[in-house]
């Protein structure tokens, strides 16, 4: 199985480092971006399999980034992260193609299980 790529997009450095460590130890190639511009450059260049995307990022917000990701490649899986309970934004993100969301502070094990489920179940359907 080829290495799956996970892109972590969050303006908080500590969260990016934590998630990079967790998903690197799970065997994924990890990329990180602190803003939408960098995130979209990585999406174009590296074609991640899954993006963990913060809803609230200065400049281009999560919904805007999500729209651009889906324009570049509708197959990329996106899980939203938010520190806020904005149900309208979460609903819009789901309408735009986000799979699920985690509210900060999130349970890192729950997120790990969710990412593994998304990436490994997709691989299980292919011939190994």
C-alpha positions as a Python dict, from the first residue, in 0.01 Angstrom:
ca = {
    (1, 'X'): (0, 0, 0),
    (2, 'X'): (141, 335, -98),
    (3, 'X'): (184, 593, 176),
    (4, 'X'): (-126, 798, 234),
    (5, 'X'): (-81, 1174, 265),
    (6, 'X'): (-242, 1385, 535),
    (7, 'X'): (-241, 1766, 524),
    (8, 'X'): (-296, 1953, 851),
    (9, 'X'): (-421, 2310, 812),
    (10, 'X'): (-437, 2515, 1132),
    (11, 'X'): (-306, 2857, 1232),
    (12, 'X'): (-206, 2719, 1575),
    (13, 'X'): (146, 2578, 1559),
    (14, 'X'): (97, 2351, 1864),
    (15, 'X'): (-200, 2175, 1705),
    (16, 'X'): (-12, 2126, 1377),
    (17, 'X'): (288, 1975, 1560),
    (18, 'X'): (67, 1744, 1771),
    (19, 'X'): (-128, 1618, 1469),
    (20, 'X'): (188, 1579, 1259),
    (21, 'X'): (342, 1360, 1533),
    (22, 'X'): (28, 1149, 1572),
    (23, 'X'): (-24, 1086, 1201),
    (24, 'X'): (345, 1041, 1120),
    (25, 'X'): (358, 769, 1387),
    (26, 'X'): (55, 609, 1217),
    (27, 'X'): (266, 579, 903),
    (28, 'X'): (123, 866, 699),
    (29, 'X'): (317, 1125, 502),
    (30, 'X'): (221, 1448, 676),
    (31, 'X'): (221, 1804, 549),
    (32, 'X'): (128, 2119, 737),
    (33, 'X'): (4, 2465, 648),
    (34, 'X'): (-63, 2767, 869),
    (35, 'X'): (-290, 2938, 615),
    (36, 'X'): (-503, 2883, 307),
    (37, 'X'): (-245, 2996, 53),
    (38, 'X'): (13, 2739, 171),
    (39, 'X'): (-258, 2472, 207),
    (40, 'X'): (-370, 2513, -155),
    (41, 'X'): (-9, 2506, -281),
    (42, 'X'): (38, 2171, -101),
    (43, 'X'): (-294, 2037, -236),
    (44, 'X'): (-186, 2127, -591),
    (45, 'X'): (166, 1991, -553),
    (46, 'X'): (131, 1686, -328),
    (47, 'X'): (-234, 1576, -372),
    (48, 'X'): (-306, 1472, -10),
    (49, 'X'): (-556, 1191, 49),
    (50, 'X'): (-707, 1366, 350),
    (51, 'X'): (-704, 1721, 487),
    (52, 'X'): (-761, 1813, 853),
    (53, 'X'): (-887, 2167, 815),
    (54, 'X'): (-943, 2428, 1086),
    (55, 'X'): (-1261, 2630, 1036),
    (56, 'X'): (-1119, 2955, 1176),
    (57, 'X'): (-802, 3065, 1002),
    (58, 'X'): (-704, 3431, 957),
    (59, 'X'): (-729, 3545, 597),
    (60, 'X'): (-894, 3266, 398),
    (61, 'X'): (-1131, 3082, 634),
    (62, 'X'): (-1189, 2707, 642),
    (63, 'X'): (-1500, 2716, 422),
    (64, 'X'): (-1317, 2910, 151),
    (65, 'X'): (-1020, 2671, 166),
    (66, 'X'): (-1260, 2374, 152),
    (67, 'X'): (-1426, 2514, -164),
    (68, 'X'): (-1085, 2553, -332),
    (69, 'X'): (-971, 2202, -228),
    (70, 'X'): (-1287, 2049, -377),
    (71, 'X'): (-1237, 2250, -699),
    (72, 'X'): (-881, 2118, -730),
    (73, 'X'): (-977, 1758, -651),
    (74, 'X'): (-1327, 1652, -539),
    (75, 'X'): (-1185, 1314, -423),
    (76, 'X'): (-974, 1462, -141),
    (77, 'X'): (-1131, 1377, 195),
    (78, 'X'): (-1171, 1669, 437),
    (79, 'X'): (-1235, 1664, 811),
    (80, 'X'): (-1309, 2003, 968),
    (81, 'X'): (-1183, 2117, 1309),
    (82, 'X'): (-1344, 2404, 1496),
    (83, 'X'): (-1310, 2569, 1834),
    (84, 'X'): (-1656, 2714, 1797),
    (85, 'X'): (-2003, 2565, 1790),
    (86, 'X'): (-2113, 2738, 1469),
    (87, 'X'): (-2364, 2487, 1345),
    (88, 'X'): (-2440, 2692, 1034),
    (89, 'X'): (-2073, 2685, 930),
    (90, 'X'): (-2050, 2313, 1006),
    (91, 'X'): (-2361, 2248, 798),
    (92, 'X'): (-2217, 2454, 512),
    (93, 'X'): (-1888, 2263, 536),
    (94, 'X'): (-2080, 1934, 515),
    (95, 'X'): (-2276, 2064, 215),
    (96, 'X'): (-1943, 2151, 52),
    (97, 'X'): (-1817, 1796, 101),
    (98, 'X'): (-1653, 1779, 444),
    (99, 'X'): (-1692, 1428, 592),
    (100, 'X'): (-1718, 1523, 958),
    (101, 'X'): (-1599, 1775, 1213),
    (102, 'X'): (-1421, 1773, 1547),
    (103, 'X'): (-1473, 2043, 1808),
    (104, 'X'): (-1160, 2165, 1986),
    (105, 'X'): (-1033, 2057, 2224),
    (106, 'X'): (-1080, 1726, 2044),
    (107, 'X'): (-998, 1377, 2163),
    (108, 'X'): (-682, 1288, 1970),
    (109, 'X'): (-765, 916, 1977),
    (110, 'X'): (-1110, 977, 1829),
    (111, 'X'): (-951, 1180, 1551),
    (112, 'X'): (-687, 913, 1490),
    (113, 'X'): (-957, 646, 1461),
    (114, 'X'): (-1161, 863, 1223),
    (115, 'X'): (-862, 935, 997),
    (116, 'X'): (-756, 569, 995),
    (117, 'X'): (-1111, 467, 910),
    (118, 'X'): (-1129, 712, 618),
    (119, 'X'): (-787, 624, 475),
    (120, 'X'): (-760, 253, 550),
    (121, 'X'): (-1116, 157, 458),
    (122, 'X'): (-1068, 322, 121),
    (123, 'X'): (-753, 114, 73),
    (124, 'X'): (-925, -208, 185),
    (125, 'X'): (-1151, -198, -120),
    (126, 'X'): (-851, -202, -354),
    (127, 'X'): (-655, -516, -428),
    (128, 'X'): (-360, -539, -192),
}
